mmCIF file with all atom_site columns, C-alpha atoms in Angstrom:
data_model
loop_
_atom_site.group_PDB
_atom_site.id
_atom_site.type_symbol
_atom_site.label_atom_id
_atom_site.label_alt_id
_atom_site.label_comp_id
_atom_site.label_asym_id
_atom_site.label_entity_id
_atom_site.label_seq_id
_atom_site.pdbx_PDB_ins_code
_atom_site.Cartn_x
_atom_site.Cartn_y
_atom_site.Cartn_z
_atom_site.occupancy
_atom_site.B_iso_or_equiv
_atom_site.pdbx_formal_charge
_atom_site.auth_seq_id
_atom_site.auth_comp_id
_atom_site.auth_asym_id
_atom_site.auth_atom_id
_atom_site.pdbx_PDB_model_num
ATOM 1   C CA . MET A 1 1   ? 23.273  12.464  34.235  1.00 45.00 ? 1   MET A CA 1
ATOM 2   C CA . LYS A 1 2   ? 21.778  15.532  32.774  1.00 44.00 ? 2   LYS A CA 1
ATOM 3   C CA . LEU A 1 3   ? 23.873  15.718  29.754  1.00 40.00 ? 3   LEU A CA 1
ATOM 4   C CA . ALA A 1 4   ? 22.884  11.706  28.415  1.00 41.00 ? 4   ALA A CA 1
ATOM 5   C CA . VAL A 1 5   ? 19.204  12.741  28.935  1.00 39.00 ? 5   VAL A CA 1
ATOM 6   C CA . MET A 1 6   ? 19.586  15.403  26.818  1.00 39.00 ? 6   MET A CA 1
ATOM 7   C CA . ALA A 1 7   ? 21.822  13.979  24.433  1.00 40.00 ? 7   ALA A CA 1
ATOM 8   C CA . LEU A 1 8   ? 18.580  10.905  24.273  1.00 39.00 ? 8   LEU A CA 1
ATOM 9   C CA . PHE A 1 9   ? 16.064  13.232  23.654  1.00 39.00 ? 9   PHE A CA 1
ATOM 10  C CA . PHE A 1 10  ? 17.889  15.115  20.904  1.00 39.00 ? 10  PHE A CA 1
ATOM 11  C CA . THR A 1 11  ? 18.661  11.649  19.265  1.00 40.00 ? 11  THR A CA 1
ATOM 12  C CA . GLY A 1 12  ? 15.028  10.900  19.859  1.00 44.00 ? 12  GLY A CA 1
ATOM 13  C CA . CYS A 1 13  ? 13.673  14.259  17.934  1.00 44.00 ? 13  CYS A CA 1
ATOM 14  C CA . ALA A 1 14  ? 16.411  13.598  15.322  1.00 46.00 ? 14  ALA A CA 1
ATOM 15  C CA . VAL A 1 15  ? 15.222  10.297  14.655  1.00 49.00 ? 15  VAL A CA 1
ATOM 16  C CA . GLN A 1 16  ? 12.045  11.503  14.439  1.00 52.00 ? 16  GLN A CA 1
ATOM 17  C CA . SER A 1 17  ? 12.222  14.819  12.443  1.00 73.00 ? 17  SER A CA 1
ATOM 18  C CA . ASN A 1 18  ? 14.338  12.754  9.989   1.00 86.00 ? 18  ASN A CA 1
ATOM 19  C CA . TYR A 1 19  ? 10.771  10.577  9.408   1.00 94.00 ? 19  TYR A CA 1
ATOM 20  C CA . GLU A 1 20  ? 8.549   13.414  9.207   1.00 95.00 ? 20  GLU A CA 1
ATOM 21  C CA . LYS A 1 21  ? 10.884  14.952  6.757   1.00 94.00 ? 21  LYS A CA 1
ATOM 22  C CA . ALA A 1 22  ? 11.483  12.134  4.459   1.00 95.00 ? 22  ALA A CA 1
ATOM 23  C CA . ILE A 1 23  ? 7.628   11.985  4.455   1.00 96.00 ? 23  ILE A CA 1
ATOM 24  C CA . ALA A 1 24  ? 6.751   14.996  3.857   1.00 95.00 ? 24  ALA A CA 1
ATOM 25  C CA . ASP A 1 25  ? 9.024   15.383  1.084   1.00 95.00 ? 25  ASP A CA 1
ATOM 26  C CA . PHE A 1 26  ? 7.432   12.204  -0.331  1.00 95.00 ? 26  PHE A CA 1
ATOM 27  C CA . VAL A 1 27  ? 3.412   13.393  0.123   1.00 95.00 ? 27  VAL A CA 1
ATOM 28  C CA . GLN A 1 28  ? 4.610   16.785  -1.396  1.00 94.00 ? 28  GLN A CA 1
ATOM 29  C CA . THR A 1 29  ? 6.666   15.689  -4.094  1.00 93.00 ? 29  THR A CA 1
ATOM 30  C CA . ASP A 1 30  ? 4.738   14.495  -7.905  1.00 91.00 ? 30  ASP A CA 1
ATOM 31  C CA . ARG A 1 31  ? 5.826   11.059  -9.627  1.00 91.00 ? 31  ARG A CA 1
ATOM 32  C CA . SER A 1 32  ? 7.823   13.606  -12.219 1.00 93.00 ? 32  SER A CA 1
ATOM 33  C CA . GLY A 1 33  ? 9.993   14.715  -8.426  1.00 92.00 ? 33  GLY A CA 1
ATOM 34  C CA . THR A 1 34  ? 8.333   18.190  -8.795  1.00 92.00 ? 34  THR A CA 1
ATOM 35  C CA . TRP A 1 35  ? 7.931   19.267  -5.305  1.00 93.00 ? 35  TRP A CA 1
ATOM 36  C CA . THR A 1 36  ? 5.306   21.602  -4.230  1.00 91.00 ? 36  THR A CA 1
ATOM 37  C CA . ASP A 1 37  ? 4.822   23.106  -0.273  1.00 91.00 ? 37  ASP A CA 1
ATOM 38  C CA . MET A 1 38  ? 1.269   22.078  0.345   1.00 92.00 ? 38  MET A CA 1
ATOM 39  C CA . LYS A 1 39  ? 1.913   23.110  3.734   1.00 91.00 ? 39  LYS A CA 1
ATOM 40  C CA . PHE A 1 40  ? 2.729   20.011  5.335   1.00 94.00 ? 40  PHE A CA 1
ATOM 41  C CA . LYS A 1 41  ? 1.953   19.220  9.075   1.00 94.00 ? 41  LYS A CA 1
ATOM 42  C CA . VAL A 1 42  ? 2.278   16.125  10.791  1.00 95.00 ? 42  VAL A CA 1
ATOM 43  C CA . ILE A 1 43  ? -0.517  15.525  13.624  1.00 95.00 ? 43  ILE A CA 1
ATOM 44  C CA . GLU A 1 44  ? 0.198   12.236  15.139  1.00 95.00 ? 44  GLU A CA 1
ATOM 45  C CA . ILE A 1 45  ? 2.618   10.042  14.075  1.00 94.00 ? 45  ILE A CA 1
ATOM 46  C CA . GLY A 1 46  ? 3.333   6.224   15.183  1.00 94.00 ? 46  GLY A CA 1
ATOM 47  C CA . GLU A 1 47  ? 6.026   4.295   16.171  1.00 94.00 ? 47  GLU A CA 1
ATOM 48  C CA . PRO A 1 48  ? 8.472   2.696   13.108  1.00 95.00 ? 48  PRO A CA 1
ATOM 49  C CA . THR A 1 49  ? 7.922   -1.457  12.563  1.00 95.00 ? 49  THR A CA 1
ATOM 50  C CA . ASP A 1 50  ? 11.002  -2.949  11.161  1.00 96.00 ? 50  ASP A CA 1
ATOM 51  C CA . ILE A 1 51  ? 10.602  -4.518  7.740   1.00 95.00 ? 51  ILE A CA 1
ATOM 52  C CA . THR A 1 52  ? 13.758  -7.703  7.981   1.00 96.00 ? 52  THR A CA 1
ATOM 53  C CA . VAL A 1 53  ? 14.814  -9.808  6.086   1.00 95.00 ? 53  VAL A CA 1
ATOM 54  C CA . GLY A 1 54  ? 13.334  -12.810 7.863   1.00 95.00 ? 54  GLY A CA 1
ATOM 55  C CA . ASP A 1 55  ? 9.681   -10.640 6.713   1.00 95.00 ? 55  ASP A CA 1
ATOM 56  C CA . SER A 1 56  ? 10.609  -10.418 3.408   1.00 93.00 ? 56  SER A CA 1
ATOM 57  C CA . ILE A 1 57  ? 11.601  -13.941 2.722   1.00 94.00 ? 57  ILE A CA 1
ATOM 58  C CA . LYS A 1 58  ? 8.325   -15.174 4.466   1.00 96.00 ? 58  LYS A CA 1
ATOM 59  C CA . ILE A 1 59  ? 6.375   -12.285 2.405   1.00 93.00 ? 59  ILE A CA 1
ATOM 60  C CA . LEU A 1 60  ? 7.985   -13.737 -0.488  1.00 93.00 ? 60  LEU A CA 1
ATOM 61  C CA . THR A 1 61  ? 7.086   -17.355 0.288   1.00 96.00 ? 61  THR A CA 1
ATOM 62  C CA . ASP A 1 62  ? 3.923   -17.126 1.130   1.00 97.00 ? 62  ASP A CA 1
ATOM 63  C CA . LYS A 1 63  ? 3.357   -15.042 -2.381  1.00 96.00 ? 63  LYS A CA 1
ATOM 64  C CA . PHE A 1 64  ? 5.156   -18.111 -4.297  1.00 96.00 ? 64  PHE A CA 1
ATOM 65  C CA . GLU A 1 65  ? 3.061   -20.553 -2.434  1.00 97.00 ? 65  GLU A CA 1
ATOM 66  C CA . SER A 1 66  ? -0.459  -19.040 -2.979  1.00 97.00 ? 66  SER A CA 1
ATOM 67  C CA . ASP A 1 67  ? 0.467   -18.443 -6.224  1.00 97.00 ? 67  ASP A CA 1
ATOM 68  C CA . LYS A 1 68  ? 1.697   -21.971 -6.802  1.00 97.00 ? 68  LYS A CA 1
ATOM 69  C CA . GLU A 1 69  ? -1.182  -23.191 -4.869  1.00 97.00 ? 69  GLU A CA 1
ATOM 70  C CA . LYS A 1 70  ? -3.832  -21.290 -7.198  1.00 97.00 ? 70  LYS A CA 1
ATOM 71  C CA . TYR A 1 71  ? -2.015  -22.479 -10.888 1.00 97.00 ? 71  TYR A CA 1
ATOM 72  C CA . LEU A 1 72  ? -2.340  -26.272 -9.016  1.00 97.00 ? 72  LEU A CA 1
ATOM 73  C CA . ASN A 1 73  ? -5.982  -25.856 -8.495  1.00 97.00 ? 73  ASN A CA 1
ATOM 74  C CA . ASN A 1 74  ? -6.522  -24.754 -12.086 1.00 97.00 ? 74  ASN A CA 1
ATOM 75  C CA . LEU A 1 75  ? -4.762  -26.943 -13.432 1.00 97.00 ? 75  LEU A CA 1
ATOM 76  C CA . LYS A 1 76  ? -6.637  -30.083 -11.661 1.00 97.00 ? 76  LYS A CA 1
ATOM 77  C CA . SER A 1 77  ? -9.587  -28.439 -12.740 1.00 97.00 ? 77  SER A CA 1
ATOM 78  C CA . SER A 1 78  ? -8.933  -28.452 -16.195 1.00 97.00 ? 78  SER A CA 1
ATOM 79  C CA . ILE A 1 79  ? -7.921  -32.180 -16.177 1.00 97.00 ? 79  ILE A CA 1
ATOM 80  C CA . GLU A 1 80  ? -11.448 -32.988 -14.350 1.00 97.00 ? 80  GLU A CA 1
ATOM 81  C CA . ARG A 1 81  ? -12.971 -31.127 -17.316 1.00 97.00 ? 81  ARG A CA 1
ATOM 82  C CA . CYS A 1 82  ? -11.270 -32.336 -20.171 1.00 96.00 ? 82  CYS A CA 1
ATOM 83  C CA . THR A 1 83  ? -11.426 -35.703 -18.948 1.00 96.00 ? 83  THR A CA 1
ATOM 84  C CA . ALA A 1 84  ? -15.465 -35.643 -18.428 1.00 96.00 ? 84  ALA A CA 1
ATOM 85  C CA . SER A 1 85  ? -15.356 -34.174 -21.855 1.00 95.00 ? 85  SER A CA 1
ATOM 86  C CA . ARG A 1 86  ? -13.453 -37.019 -23.093 1.00 94.00 ? 86  ARG A CA 1
ATOM 87  C CA . ASP A 1 87  ? -15.239 -39.409 -21.624 1.00 95.00 ? 87  ASP A CA 1
ATOM 88  C CA . LYS A 1 88  ? -18.276 -37.937 -23.007 1.00 94.00 ? 88  LYS A CA 1
ATOM 89  C CA . GLU A 1 89  ? -17.206 -37.299 -26.498 1.00 91.00 ? 89  GLU A CA 1
ATOM 90  C CA . SER A 1 90  ? -18.036 -40.036 -28.894 1.00 92.00 ? 90  SER A CA 1
ATOM 91  C CA . PHE A 1 91  ? -15.467 -38.856 -31.917 1.00 94.00 ? 91  PHE A CA 1
ATOM 92  C CA . SER A 1 92  ? -11.916 -40.252 -31.567 1.00 93.00 ? 92  SER A CA 1
ATOM 93  C CA . SER A 1 93  ? -10.576 -37.360 -33.045 1.00 94.00 ? 93  SER A CA 1
ATOM 94  C CA . MET A 1 94  ? -12.396 -35.128 -30.277 1.00 95.00 ? 94  MET A CA 1
ATOM 95  C CA . LYS A 1 95  ? -11.302 -37.969 -27.533 1.00 94.00 ? 95  LYS A CA 1
ATOM 96  C CA . GLU A 1 96  ? -7.636  -37.697 -28.414 1.00 96.00 ? 96  GLU A CA 1
ATOM 97  C CA . PHE A 1 97  ? -7.534  -34.102 -28.742 1.00 96.00 ? 97  PHE A CA 1
ATOM 98  C CA . TYR A 1 98  ? -9.240  -33.913 -24.819 1.00 95.00 ? 98  TYR A CA 1
ATOM 99  C CA . GLN A 1 99  ? -6.648  -36.799 -23.693 1.00 97.00 ? 99  GLN A CA 1
ATOM 100 C CA . LYS A 1 100 ? -3.430  -34.262 -25.354 1.00 97.00 ? 100 LYS A CA 1
ATOM 101 C CA . GLN A 1 101 ? -5.234  -31.390 -22.901 1.00 97.00 ? 101 GLN A CA 1
ATOM 102 C CA . ILE A 1 102 ? -5.198  -33.770 -19.944 1.00 97.00 ? 102 ILE A CA 1
ATOM 103 C CA . ASP A 1 103 ? -1.632  -35.120 -20.722 1.00 97.00 ? 103 ASP A CA 1
ATOM 104 C CA . LYS A 1 104 ? -0.219  -31.208 -21.282 1.00 97.00 ? 104 LYS A CA 1
ATOM 105 C CA . ASN A 1 105 ? -1.628  -30.232 -18.087 1.00 97.00 ? 105 ASN A CA 1
ATOM 106 C CA . GLN A 1 106 ? -0.778  -33.319 -15.994 1.00 97.00 ? 106 GLN A CA 1
ATOM 107 C CA . THR A 1 107 ? 2.971   -32.027 -17.300 1.00 97.00 ? 107 THR A CA 1
ATOM 108 C CA . LEU A 1 108 ? 2.777   -29.214 -15.950 1.00 97.00 ? 108 LEU A CA 1
ATOM 109 C CA . LEU A 1 109 ? 1.114   -30.148 -12.968 1.00 97.00 ? 109 LEU A CA 1
ATOM 110 C CA . ASP A 1 110 ? 3.858   -32.751 -11.851 1.00 97.00 ? 110 ASP A CA 1
ATOM 111 C CA . SER A 1 111 ? 6.601   -30.507 -13.122 1.00 97.00 ? 111 SER A CA 1
ATOM 112 C CA . LEU A 1 112 ? 4.653   -27.219 -10.540 1.00 96.00 ? 112 LEU A CA 1
ATOM 113 C CA . LEU A 1 113 ? 4.163   -29.527 -7.939  1.00 96.00 ? 113 LEU A CA 1
ATOM 114 C CA . LYS A 1 114 ? 8.513   -29.744 -7.994  1.00 96.00 ? 114 LYS A CA 1
ATOM 115 C CA . THR A 1 115 ? 9.067   -26.076 -7.666  1.00 96.00 ? 115 THR A CA 1
ATOM 116 C CA . THR A 1 116 ? 10.318  -24.367 -4.323  1.00 94.00 ? 116 THR A CA 1
ATOM 117 C CA . VAL A 1 117 ? 10.944  -21.106 -3.856  1.00 93.00 ? 117 VAL A CA 1
ATOM 118 C CA . VAL A 1 118 ? 14.331  -19.087 -5.199  1.00 92.00 ? 118 VAL A CA 1
ATOM 119 C CA . LEU A 1 119 ? 14.737  -16.125 -3.091  1.00 89.00 ? 119 LEU A CA 1
ATOM 120 C CA . PRO A 1 120 ? 16.731  -12.952 -4.430  1.00 89.00 ? 120 PRO A CA 1
ATOM 121 C CA . GLU A 1 121 ? 20.688  -13.429 -4.168  1.00 90.00 ? 121 GLU A CA 1
ATOM 122 C CA . ALA A 1 122 ? 20.699  -10.234 -2.114  1.00 86.00 ? 122 ALA A CA 1
ATOM 123 C CA . TYR A 1 123 ? 19.028  -12.440 0.882   1.00 90.00 ? 123 TYR A CA 1
ATOM 124 C CA . VAL A 1 124 ? 21.770  -15.423 0.591   1.00 87.00 ? 124 VAL A CA 1
ATOM 125 C CA . ASN A 1 125 ? 23.726  -15.112 3.807   1.00 91.00 ? 125 ASN A CA 1
ATOM 126 C CA . VAL A 1 126 ? 21.870  -12.520 5.482   1.00 93.00 ? 126 VAL A CA 1
ATOM 127 C CA . PRO A 1 127 ? 21.401  -12.948 8.721   1.00 95.00 ? 127 PRO A CA 1
ATOM 128 C CA . GLU A 1 128 ? 16.672  -12.715 8.711   1.00 95.00 ? 128 GLU A CA 1
ATOM 129 C CA . SER A 1 129 ? 17.016  -10.441 11.407  1.00 96.00 ? 129 SER A CA 1
ATOM 130 C CA . LYS A 1 130 ? 18.485  -7.373  9.204   1.00 95.00 ? 130 LYS A CA 1
ATOM 131 C CA . VAL A 1 131 ? 16.164  -4.584  9.217   1.00 95.00 ? 131 VAL A CA 1
ATOM 132 C CA . LEU A 1 132 ? 15.365  -3.479  5.202   1.00 93.00 ? 132 LEU A CA 1
ATOM 133 C CA . ALA A 1 133 ? 13.210  -1.208  5.882   1.00 95.00 ? 133 ALA A CA 1
ATOM 134 C CA . LYS A 1 134 ? 10.896  0.499   8.542   1.00 96.00 ? 134 LYS A CA 1
ATOM 135 C CA . GLU A 1 135 ? 6.816   0.363   7.852   1.00 95.00 ? 135 GLU A CA 1
ATOM 136 C CA . ILE A 1 136 ? 4.890   3.788   9.753   1.00 96.00 ? 136 ILE A CA 1
ATOM 137 C CA . GLU A 1 137 ? 1.346   5.327   10.372  1.00 96.00 ? 137 GLU A CA 1
ATOM 138 C CA . CYS A 1 138 ? 1.434   8.582   10.391  1.00 96.00 ? 138 CYS A CA 1
ATOM 139 C CA . LYS A 1 139 ? -1.691  11.408  10.286  1.00 95.00 ? 139 LYS A CA 1
ATOM 140 C CA . PHE A 1 140 ? -1.105  14.358  8.781   1.00 95.00 ? 140 PHE A CA 1
ATOM 141 C CA . SER A 1 141 ? -2.119  17.611  6.964   1.00 94.00 ? 141 SER A CA 1
ATOM 142 C CA . ILE A 1 142 ? -1.987  19.549  4.077   1.00 94.00 ? 142 ILE A CA 1
ATOM 143 C CA . VAL A 1 143 ? -3.349  22.375  1.759   1.00 92.00 ? 143 VAL A CA 1
ATOM 144 C CA . PRO A 1 144 ? -3.591  21.083  -1.744  1.00 84.00 ? 144 PRO A CA 1
ATOM 145 C CA . PRO A 1 145 ? -1.834  24.102  -4.343  1.00 81.00 ? 145 PRO A CA 1
ATOM 146 C CA . MET A 1 146 ? -4.140  26.789  -5.285  1.00 79.00 ? 146 MET A CA 1
ATOM 147 C CA . TYR A 1 147 ? -6.569  26.686  -1.984  1.00 75.00 ? 147 TYR A CA 1
ATOM 148 C CA . ASN A 1 148 ? -6.511  28.335  1.194   1.00 71.00 ? 148 ASN A CA 1
ATOM 149 C CA . ASN A 1 149 ? -6.230  27.014  4.644   1.00 67.00 ? 149 ASN A CA 1
ATOM 150 C CA . ASP A 1 150 ? -9.712  26.596  4.993   1.00 73.00 ? 150 ASP A CA 1
ATOM 151 C CA . ALA A 1 151 ? -9.149  23.966  1.913   1.00 83.00 ? 151 ALA A CA 1
ATOM 152 C CA . ARG A 1 152 ? -7.127  22.002  4.863   1.00 87.00 ? 152 ARG A CA 1
ATOM 153 C CA . GLN A 1 153 ? -6.938  18.049  4.248   1.00 91.00 ? 153 GLN A CA 1
ATOM 154 C CA . GLU A 1 154 ? -6.167  15.746  7.149   1.00 92.00 ? 154 GLU A CA 1
ATOM 155 C CA . MET A 1 155 ? -5.211  12.106  6.610   1.00 93.00 ? 155 MET A CA 1
ATOM 156 C CA . THR A 1 156 ? -3.763  9.021   7.965   1.00 95.00 ? 156 THR A CA 1
ATOM 157 C CA . GLU A 1 157 ? -1.092  6.829   5.319   1.00 96.00 ? 157 GLU A CA 1
ATOM 158 C CA . LYS A 1 158 ? 1.204   3.983   5.864   1.00 96.00 ? 158 LYS A CA 1
ATOM 159 C CA . PHE A 1 159 ? 4.617   5.037   4.791   1.00 96.00 ? 159 PHE A CA 1
ATOM 160 C CA . MET A 1 160 ? 7.125   2.927   3.772   1.00 96.00 ? 160 MET A CA 1
ATOM 161 C CA . LEU A 1 161 ? 10.500  3.583   4.670   1.00 96.00 ? 161 LEU A CA 1
ATOM 162 C CA . ASN A 1 162 ? 14.394  3.075   4.375   1.00 95.00 ? 162 ASN A CA 1
ATOM 163 C CA . ALA A 1 163 ? 15.851  1.462   7.174   1.00 94.00 ? 163 ALA A CA 1
ATOM 164 C CA . ALA A 1 164 ? 17.447  4.465   8.031   1.00 94.00 ? 164 ALA A CA 1
ATOM 165 C CA . GLY A 1 165 ? 14.371  5.936   8.343   1.00 93.00 ? 165 GLY A CA 1
ATOM 166 C CA . ASP A 1 166 ? 15.351  9.155   5.714   1.00 94.00 ? 166 ASP A CA 1
ATOM 167 C CA . LYS A 1 167 ? 14.039  8.015   2.270   1.00 95.00 ? 167 LYS A CA 1
ATOM 168 C CA . CYS A 1 168 ? 10.361  7.403   1.707   1.00 95.00 ? 168 CYS A CA 1
ATOM 169 C CA . TYR A 1 169 ? 9.804   4.493   -0.880  1.00 95.00 ? 169 TYR A CA 1
ATOM 170 C CA . ARG A 1 170 ? 5.861   4.627   -0.962  1.00 94.00 ? 170 ARG A CA 1
ATOM 171 C CA . MET A 1 171 ? 2.076   5.438   0.361   1.00 93.00 ? 171 MET A CA 1
ATOM 172 C CA . THR A 1 172 ? -0.473  3.090   1.804   1.00 91.00 ? 172 THR A CA 1
ATOM 173 C CA . HIS A 1 173 ? -4.387  3.802   2.740   1.00 82.00 ? 173 HIS A CA 1
ATOM 174 C CA . SER A 1 174 ? -4.285  2.831   6.165   1.00 68.00 ? 174 SER A CA 1
ATOM 175 C CA . LYS A 1 175 ? -7.050  0.525   7.589   1.00 64.00 ? 175 LYS A CA 1
ATOM 176 C CA . THR A 1 176 ? -6.801  1.782   11.030  1.00 52.00 ? 176 THR A CA 1
ATOM 177 C CA . LYS A 1 177 ? -10.189 2.266   12.845  1.00 48.00 ? 177 LYS A CA 1
ATOM 178 C CA . LYS A 1 178 ? -11.332 5.562   13.350  1.00 44.00 ? 178 LYS A CA 1
#
């Protein structure tokens, strides 16, 4: 029994240190791949949140629908403006110009109404519960290069890691309450 508890403890520590190592490497490596020792220290690290195929599909679908709605609204607005301008116009050549714009935008609008989201091939036949990445919030401190320990900075950021939690893809500003 004691052996099982110790094994669970060490397994938990290994996972936690994987996250910490991935975050530390990411924070201390610049865009060109140069690692600089900034005396990185974790102050507090949250529980990772899994990002699944289902989450990713929802994000892609929501983005598609949002962009589609904006484009539809722009086309409708353009059709209304051109219709109002055409109706006020007294020159037949200008009425014809506005009508061409209306027809062109109406064709685009009709086509856009028929569109649906097309998901990447990588999501086909993949369970929605499959974990693609992990998001984790971390409060940490660093000392920028060429500064002494008096210049220690503390910050809280969110990190996106791979599913295994051993490689960090990006850091975003955390929007937690202070």
